[in-house]
Amino acid sequence: MFSNRIAGSAKFLQMPSEAQLLYFHMVLRADDDGVVESYPLMKLLGSPSDVFKVLVAKGFVRQLNEDQVIVITDWLEHNTIRADRKIDSIYKNLLVEVAPDIPLIEAKPRSDVEDNSRRLGGQSTDGLSQVKLGQFAELRSDGEYKIEKDVDEKPSKTDNRVNDKLAVFRLFGEEKKPWWIHKQQKVDALALFDSYNLDQLKKAVSIARDNRDDQFCPKINTPSDLARRMESLLDYKERNRIS
């Protein structure tokens, strides 16, 4: 949704068309808290930095960090989502710290689903707690993922489904940074499947892994990194014609 009151206001229409276009894209791509990474959008649209500064100066957006993560100040006028359908932003802590005056909708558990952990960051009820380190996948030389199990008991179908998803994000085998032991990393990994299918995520991981030496390709080491950088990777894919 997009507020006609804002789009038809003199304050908005007096801005350059490039600034209006960037704002439209920000609203379209923002998460449920109105937060979005503006840099990938600027690269996608070819917008100069002055266009971003216009939106900040006019008060349409507020910059949250040096990476040009922004929050849309009138977000709740554009989109009011039901509390039991809302997924908290991965930047929620940053948003609350930098812009505590921005009104937020607090996510509530859904009554029609069994597991709300991916939405609320709580303890999963789908068998995630039973996943063991040895059950995560190793990346084979042919680019496919193979799940290795170090337990004698037969895993449930739910365990296998969780393992298959988490295996996608065993990106570079960095044993010194075992992200998979952290609950929030697992939650972020599973949450990505709400927005992207398995093939898209495998492609994004492949792009990040195979182009690590390219300064324009985001450096991805954890599922949380991937969640923040999906748009950058999609932009990189388009710019370099990666199929």
mmCIF file of C-alpha atoms in Angstrom:
data_model
loop_
_atom_site.group_PDB
_atom_site.id
_atom_site.type_symbol
_atom_site.label_atom_id
_atom_site.label_comp_id
_atom_site.label_asym_id
_atom_site.label_seq_id
_atom_site.Cartn_x
_atom_site.Cartn_y
_atom_site.Cartn_z
ATOM 1 C CA MET A 1 0.000 0.000 0.000
ATOM 2 C CA PHE A 2 1.025 3.607 -0.511
ATOM 3 C CA SER A 3 -0.582 6.613 1.169
ATOM 4 C CA ASN A 4 -2.233 8.959 -1.331
ATOM 5 C CA ARG A 5 -2.018 11.742 1.228
ATOM 6 C CA ILE A 6 1.764 11.543 1.230
ATOM 7 C CA ALA A 7 2.144 10.919 -2.515
ATOM 8 C CA GLY A 8 -0.121 13.867 -3.321
ATOM 9 C CA SER A 9 1.351 16.335 -0.844
ATOM 10 C CA ALA A 10 3.206 19.429 -2.004
ATOM 11 C CA LYS A 11 6.178 18.396 0.124
ATOM 12 C CA PHE A 12 6.454 15.136 -1.825
ATOM 13 C CA LEU A 13 5.682 16.485 -5.299
ATOM 14 C CA GLN A 14 8.229 19.284 -4.955
ATOM 15 C CA MET A 15 11.020 16.731 -4.722
ATOM 16 C CA PRO A 16 12.927 15.678 -7.867
ATOM 17 C CA SER A 17 11.388 12.716 -9.671
ATOM 18 C CA GLU A 18 14.481 10.638 -8.838
ATOM 19 C CA ALA A 19 13.844 11.140 -5.119
ATOM 20 C CA GLN A 20 10.176 10.238 -5.525
ATOM 21 C CA LEU A 21 11.109 7.045 -7.399
ATOM 22 C CA LEU A 22 13.639 6.018 -4.746
ATOM 23 C CA TYR A 23 11.036 6.586 -2.026
ATOM 24 C CA PHE A 24 8.479 4.443 -3.862
ATOM 25 C CA HIS A 25 11.003 1.592 -4.070
ATOM 26 C CA MET A 26 11.877 1.978 -0.389
ATOM 27 C CA VAL A 27 8.220 1.637 0.584
ATOM 28 C CA LEU A 28 7.784 -1.399 -1.683
ATOM 29 C CA ARG A 29 10.820 -3.225 -0.284
ATOM 30 C CA ALA A 30 10.659 -2.247 3.396
ATOM 31 C CA ASP A 31 10.088 -4.904 6.045
ATOM 32 C CA ASP A 32 7.170 -4.939 8.480
ATOM 33 C CA ASP A 33 8.804 -2.238 10.632
ATOM 34 C CA GLY A 34 9.413 0.061 7.660
ATOM 35 C CA VAL A 35 13.162 -0.603 7.575
ATOM 36 C CA VAL A 36 15.086 -1.131 4.331
ATOM 37 C CA GLU A 37 18.665 -1.024 3.050
ATOM 38 C CA SER A 38 18.753 1.970 0.724
ATOM 39 C CA TYR A 39 22.197 1.374 -0.800
ATOM 40 C CA PRO A 40 21.184 -1.646 -2.959
ATOM 41 C CA LEU A 41 18.159 0.311 -4.204
ATOM 42 C CA MET A 42 20.314 3.297 -5.120
ATOM 43 C CA LYS A 43 22.657 1.012 -7.049
ATOM 44 C CA LEU A 44 19.714 -0.663 -8.766
ATOM 45 C CA LEU A 45 18.139 2.643 -9.801
ATOM 46 C CA GLY A 46 21.408 4.466 -10.464
ATOM 47 C CA SER A 47 20.425 7.133 -7.929
ATOM 48 C CA PRO A 48 23.150 9.614 -6.871
ATOM 49 C CA SER A 49 23.786 10.218 -3.174
ATOM 50 C CA ASP A 50 22.145 13.650 -3.390
ATOM 51 C CA VAL A 51 18.787 11.950 -4.011
ATOM 52 C CA PHE A 52 19.123 10.039 -0.751
ATOM 53 C CA LYS A 53 20.061 13.242 1.072
ATOM 54 C CA VAL A 54 16.892 14.921 -0.211
ATOM 55 C CA LEU A 55 14.702 12.224 1.358
ATOM 56 C CA VAL A 56 16.564 12.537 4.663
ATOM 57 C CA ALA A 57 16.405 16.343 4.624
ATOM 58 C CA LYS A 58 12.674 16.304 3.849
ATOM 59 C CA GLY A 59 12.065 13.906 6.732
ATOM 60 C CA PHE A 60 10.585 11.120 4.627
ATOM 61 C CA VAL A 61 13.230 8.675 5.874
ATOM 62 C CA ARG A 62 15.646 8.526 8.776
ATOM 63 C CA GLN A 63 19.114 7.018 8.449
ATOM 64 C CA LEU A 64 19.916 4.412 11.114
ATOM 65 C CA ASN A 65 23.573 3.633 10.427
ATOM 66 C CA GLU A 66 26.494 4.346 8.118
ATOM 67 C CA ASP A 67 25.435 1.513 5.789
ATOM 68 C CA GLN A 68 22.415 3.636 4.825
ATOM 69 C CA VAL A 69 19.878 1.402 6.502
ATOM 70 C CA ILE A 70 16.811 3.628 6.850
ATOM 71 C CA VAL A 71 13.371 3.648 8.398
ATOM 72 C CA ILE A 72 10.401 5.213 6.614
ATOM 73 C CA THR A 73 9.064 7.763 9.080
ATOM 74 C CA ASP A 74 5.434 7.518 7.923
ATOM 75 C CA TRP A 75 5.501 3.742 7.611
ATOM 76 C CA LEU A 76 2.335 3.058 9.592
ATOM 77 C CA GLU A 77 0.394 5.399 7.327
ATOM 78 C CA HIS A 78 1.472 3.373 4.302
ATOM 79 C CA ASN A 79 1.085 -0.056 5.886
ATOM 80 C CA THR A 80 -0.647 -1.137 9.065
ATOM 81 C CA ILE A 81 -0.134 -4.859 9.511
ATOM 82 C CA ARG A 82 -1.954 -7.072 11.992
ATOM 83 C CA ALA A 83 0.148 -7.787 15.064
ATOM 84 C CA ASP A 84 -0.289 -11.545 14.629
ATOM 85 C CA ARG A 85 0.977 -11.337 11.028
ATOM 86 C CA LYS A 86 3.971 -9.076 11.692
ATOM 87 C CA ILE A 87 7.573 -10.281 11.415
ATOM 88 C CA ASP A 88 10.009 -8.127 13.376
ATOM 89 C CA SER A 89 12.761 -6.401 11.406
ATOM 90 C CA ILE A 90 16.263 -7.845 11.645
ATOM 91 C CA TYR A 91 17.222 -4.250 12.447
ATOM 92 C CA LYS A 92 14.650 -3.844 15.226
ATOM 93 C CA ASN A 93 17.232 -3.370 17.994
ATOM 94 C CA LEU A 94 19.015 -0.734 15.918
ATOM 95 C CA LEU A 95 15.713 0.960 15.129
ATOM 96 C CA VAL A 96 14.694 1.143 18.789
ATOM 97 C CA GLU A 97 18.129 2.474 19.753
ATOM 98 C CA VAL A 98 18.494 5.149 17.062
ATOM 99 C CA ALA A 99 14.868 6.152 16.511
ATOM 100 C CA PRO A 100 12.935 5.353 19.705
ATOM 101 C CA ASP A 101 10.217 7.847 18.745
ATOM 102 C CA ILE A 102 9.199 5.858 15.649
ATOM 103 C CA PRO A 103 5.973 3.973 16.504
ATOM 104 C CA LEU A 104 6.140 0.198 16.115
ATOM 105 C CA ILE A 105 3.619 -2.613 16.089
ATOM 106 C CA GLU A 106 4.572 -5.342 18.542
ATOM 107 C CA ALA A 107 4.393 -8.797 16.988
ATOM 108 C CA LYS A 108 2.037 -11.248 18.680
ATOM 109 C CA PRO A 109 1.828 -15.036 18.348
ATOM 110 C CA ARG A 110 -0.527 -16.359 15.702
ATOM 111 C CA SER A 111 -3.342 -18.518 16.962
ATOM 112 C CA ASP A 112 -3.631 -20.496 13.724
ATOM 113 C CA VAL A 113 -0.065 -21.869 13.562
ATOM 114 C CA GLU A 114 1.813 -24.264 15.805
ATOM 115 C CA ASP A 115 5.250 -22.624 15.708
ATOM 116 C CA ASN A 116 5.845 -18.856 15.898
ATOM 117 C CA SER A 117 9.589 -19.004 16.560
ATOM 118 C CA ARG A 118 10.582 -17.656 13.132
ATOM 119 C CA ARG A 119 8.433 -14.574 13.645
ATOM 120 C CA LEU A 120 9.108 -13.838 17.307
ATOM 121 C CA GLY A 121 12.646 -15.134 17.847
ATOM 122 C CA GLY A 122 11.419 -17.568 20.499
ATOM 123 C CA GLN A 123 12.204 -21.220 21.125
ATOM 124 C CA SER A 124 11.192 -23.345 18.186
ATOM 125 C CA THR A 125 8.690 -26.164 18.578
ATOM 126 C CA ASP A 126 9.523 -27.869 15.283
ATOM 127 C CA GLY A 127 12.496 -29.940 16.426
ATOM 128 C CA LEU A 128 15.178 -27.275 15.932
ATOM 129 C CA SER A 129 16.531 -27.849 19.444
ATOM 130 C CA GLN A 130 17.326 -31.450 18.512
ATOM 131 C CA VAL A 131 19.661 -30.507 15.655
ATOM 132 C CA LYS A 132 23.258 -31.544 16.391
ATOM 133 C CA LEU A 133 26.474 -30.130 14.985
ATOM 134 C CA GLY A 134 27.351 -33.314 13.122
ATOM 135 C CA GLN A 135 24.062 -33.222 11.238
ATOM 136 C CA PHE A 136 24.949 -30.103 9.255
ATOM 137 C CA ALA A 137 25.951 -30.383 5.637
ATOM 138 C CA GLU A 138 29.353 -30.290 4.038
ATOM 139 C CA LEU A 139 29.761 -28.587 0.672
ATOM 140 C CA ARG A 140 30.946 -31.111 -1.918
ATOM 141 C CA SER A 141 33.265 -30.314 -4.812
ATOM 142 C CA ASP A 142 30.341 -30.411 -7.257
ATOM 143 C CA GLY A 143 28.594 -27.601 -5.399
ATOM 144 C CA GLU A 144 25.913 -29.811 -3.823
ATOM 145 C CA TYR A 145 25.287 -30.227 -0.115
ATOM 146 C CA LYS A 146 25.567 -33.529 1.725
ATOM 147 C CA ILE A 147 24.150 -33.970 5.225
ATOM 148 C CA GLU A 148 26.363 -35.940 7.598
ATOM 149 C CA LYS A 149 24.784 -37.480 10.715
ATOM 150 C CA ASP A 150 26.683 -38.494 13.846
ATOM 151 C CA VAL A 151 23.761 -39.944 15.795
ATOM 152 C CA ASP A 152 22.469 -43.484 15.933
ATOM 153 C CA GLU A 153 18.812 -42.687 16.357
ATOM 154 C CA LYS A 154 16.683 -42.245 13.260
ATOM 155 C CA PRO A 155 15.837 -38.522 12.830
ATOM 156 C CA SER A 156 12.251 -37.460 12.394
ATOM 157 C CA LYS A 157 10.921 -35.957 9.169
ATOM 158 C CA THR A 158 10.765 -32.605 10.962
ATOM 159 C CA ASP A 159 14.454 -32.844 11.921
ATOM 160 C CA ASN A 160 15.398 -33.630 8.330
ATOM 161 C CA ARG A 161 13.424 -30.666 7.022
ATOM 162 C CA VAL A 162 15.141 -28.291 9.448
ATOM 163 C CA ASN A 163 18.565 -29.766 8.694
ATOM 164 C CA ASP A 164 18.029 -29.472 4.946
ATOM 165 C CA LYS A 165 17.238 -25.782 5.330
ATOM 166 C CA LEU A 166 20.092 -24.969 7.687
ATOM 167 C CA ALA A 167 22.522 -26.900 5.498
ATOM 168 C CA VAL A 168 22.164 -24.280 2.767
ATOM 169 C CA PHE A 169 23.862 -21.726 5.011
ATOM 170 C CA ARG A 170 26.941 -23.748 5.911
ATOM 171 C CA LEU A 171 28.629 -21.276 3.619
ATOM 172 C CA PHE A 172 32.394 -21.416 3.832
ATOM 173 C CA GLY A 173 33.178 -23.981 6.515
ATOM 174 C CA GLU A 174 34.541 -21.382 8.940
ATOM 175 C CA GLU A 175 34.978 -23.628 11.966
ATOM 176 C CA LYS A 176 36.273 -20.759 14.133
ATOM 177 C CA LYS A 177 32.931 -18.992 13.791
ATOM 178 C CA PRO A 178 30.315 -21.703 14.429
ATOM 179 C CA TRP A 179 27.223 -19.595 13.746
ATOM 180 C CA TRP A 180 25.035 -22.695 13.848
ATOM 181 C CA ILE A 181 25.286 -22.943 17.670
ATOM 182 C CA HIS A 182 23.494 -19.599 18.066
ATOM 183 C CA LYS A 183 19.691 -19.736 18.230
ATOM 184 C CA GLN A 184 19.187 -16.359 16.507
ATOM 185 C CA GLN A 185 21.296 -17.438 13.522
ATOM 186 C CA LYS A 186 19.127 -20.546 13.150
ATOM 187 C CA VAL A 187 15.985 -18.443 13.425
ATOM 188 C CA ASP A 188 17.275 -16.025 10.752
ATOM 189 C CA ALA A 189 18.184 -18.951 8.492
ATOM 190 C CA LEU A 190 14.724 -20.481 8.711
ATOM 191 C CA ALA A 191 12.999 -17.110 8.390
ATOM 192 C CA LEU A 192 14.608 -16.570 4.982
ATOM 193 C CA PHE A 193 12.499 -19.442 3.670
ATOM 194 C CA ASP A 194 9.396 -17.311 4.268
ATOM 195 C CA SER A 195 10.536 -14.964 1.491
ATOM 196 C CA TYR A 196 12.756 -17.033 -0.820
ATOM 197 C CA ASN A 197 12.634 -20.561 -2.185
ATOM 198 C CA LEU A 198 15.444 -23.087 -1.846
ATOM 199 C CA ASP A 199 16.835 -22.525 -5.355
ATOM 200 C CA GLN A 200 17.020 -18.741 -4.839
ATOM 201 C CA LEU A 201 18.843 -19.135 -1.538
ATOM 202 C CA LYS A 202 21.298 -21.681 -2.936
ATOM 203 C CA LYS A 203 22.017 -19.293 -5.820
ATOM 204 C CA ALA A 204 22.599 -16.383 -3.419
ATOM 205 C CA VAL A 205 24.955 -18.502 -1.315
ATOM 206 C CA SER A 206 26.773 -19.629 -4.462
ATOM 207 C CA ILE A 207 27.220 -16.032 -5.667
ATOM 208 C CA ALA A 208 28.532 -14.955 -2.266
ATOM 209 C CA ARG A 209 30.916 -17.923 -2.058
ATOM 210 C CA ASP A 210 32.260 -17.802 -5.616
ATOM 211 C CA ASN A 211 32.781 -14.026 -5.748
ATOM 212 C CA ARG A 212 34.292 -13.303 -2.347
ATOM 213 C CA ASP A 213 37.265 -11.511 -3.883
ATOM 214 C CA ASP A 214 35.053 -9.063 -5.768
ATOM 215 C CA GLN A 215 34.814 -5.833 -3.763
ATOM 216 C CA PHE A 216 31.251 -5.270 -5.018
ATOM 217 C CA CYS A 217 29.978 -8.621 -3.794
ATOM 218 C CA PRO A 218 28.773 -8.518 -0.152
ATOM 219 C CA LYS A 219 30.826 -10.576 2.279
ATOM 220 C CA ILE A 220 28.515 -13.254 3.689
ATOM 221 C CA ASN A 221 29.489 -15.479 6.620
ATOM 222 C CA THR A 222 26.234 -16.162 8.477
ATOM 223 C CA PRO A 223 22.498 -16.467 7.764
ATOM 224 C CA SER A 224 22.001 -13.053 9.390
ATOM 225 C CA ASP A 225 24.496 -11.570 6.912
ATOM 226 C CA LEU A 226 22.585 -13.192 4.075
ATOM 227 C CA ALA A 227 19.255 -11.850 5.356
ATOM 228 C CA ARG A 228 20.666 -8.322 5.380
ATOM 229 C CA ARG A 229 22.361 -8.658 1.987
ATOM 230 C CA MET A 230 19.854 -10.531 -0.179
ATOM 231 C CA GLU A 231 18.955 -7.401 -2.147
ATOM 232 C CA SER A 232 22.658 -6.627 -2.669
ATOM 233 C CA LEU A 233 23.219 -10.130 -3.988
ATOM 234 C CA LEU A 234 20.233 -9.913 -6.322
ATOM 235 C CA ASP A 235 21.561 -6.579 -7.584
ATOM 236 C CA TYR A 236 25.013 -8.136 -8.038
ATOM 237 C CA LYS A 237 23.476 -11.052 -9.925
ATOM 238 C CA GLU A 238 21.616 -8.718 -12.310
ATOM 239 C CA ARG A 239 24.587 -6.406 -12.828
ATOM 240 C CA ASN A 240 26.929 -9.273 -13.672
ATOM 241 C CA ARG A 241 24.348 -11.337 -15.593
ATOM 242 C CA ILE A 242 24.767 -14.328 -13.296
ATOM 243 C CA SER A 243 22.145 -16.969 -14.087
#
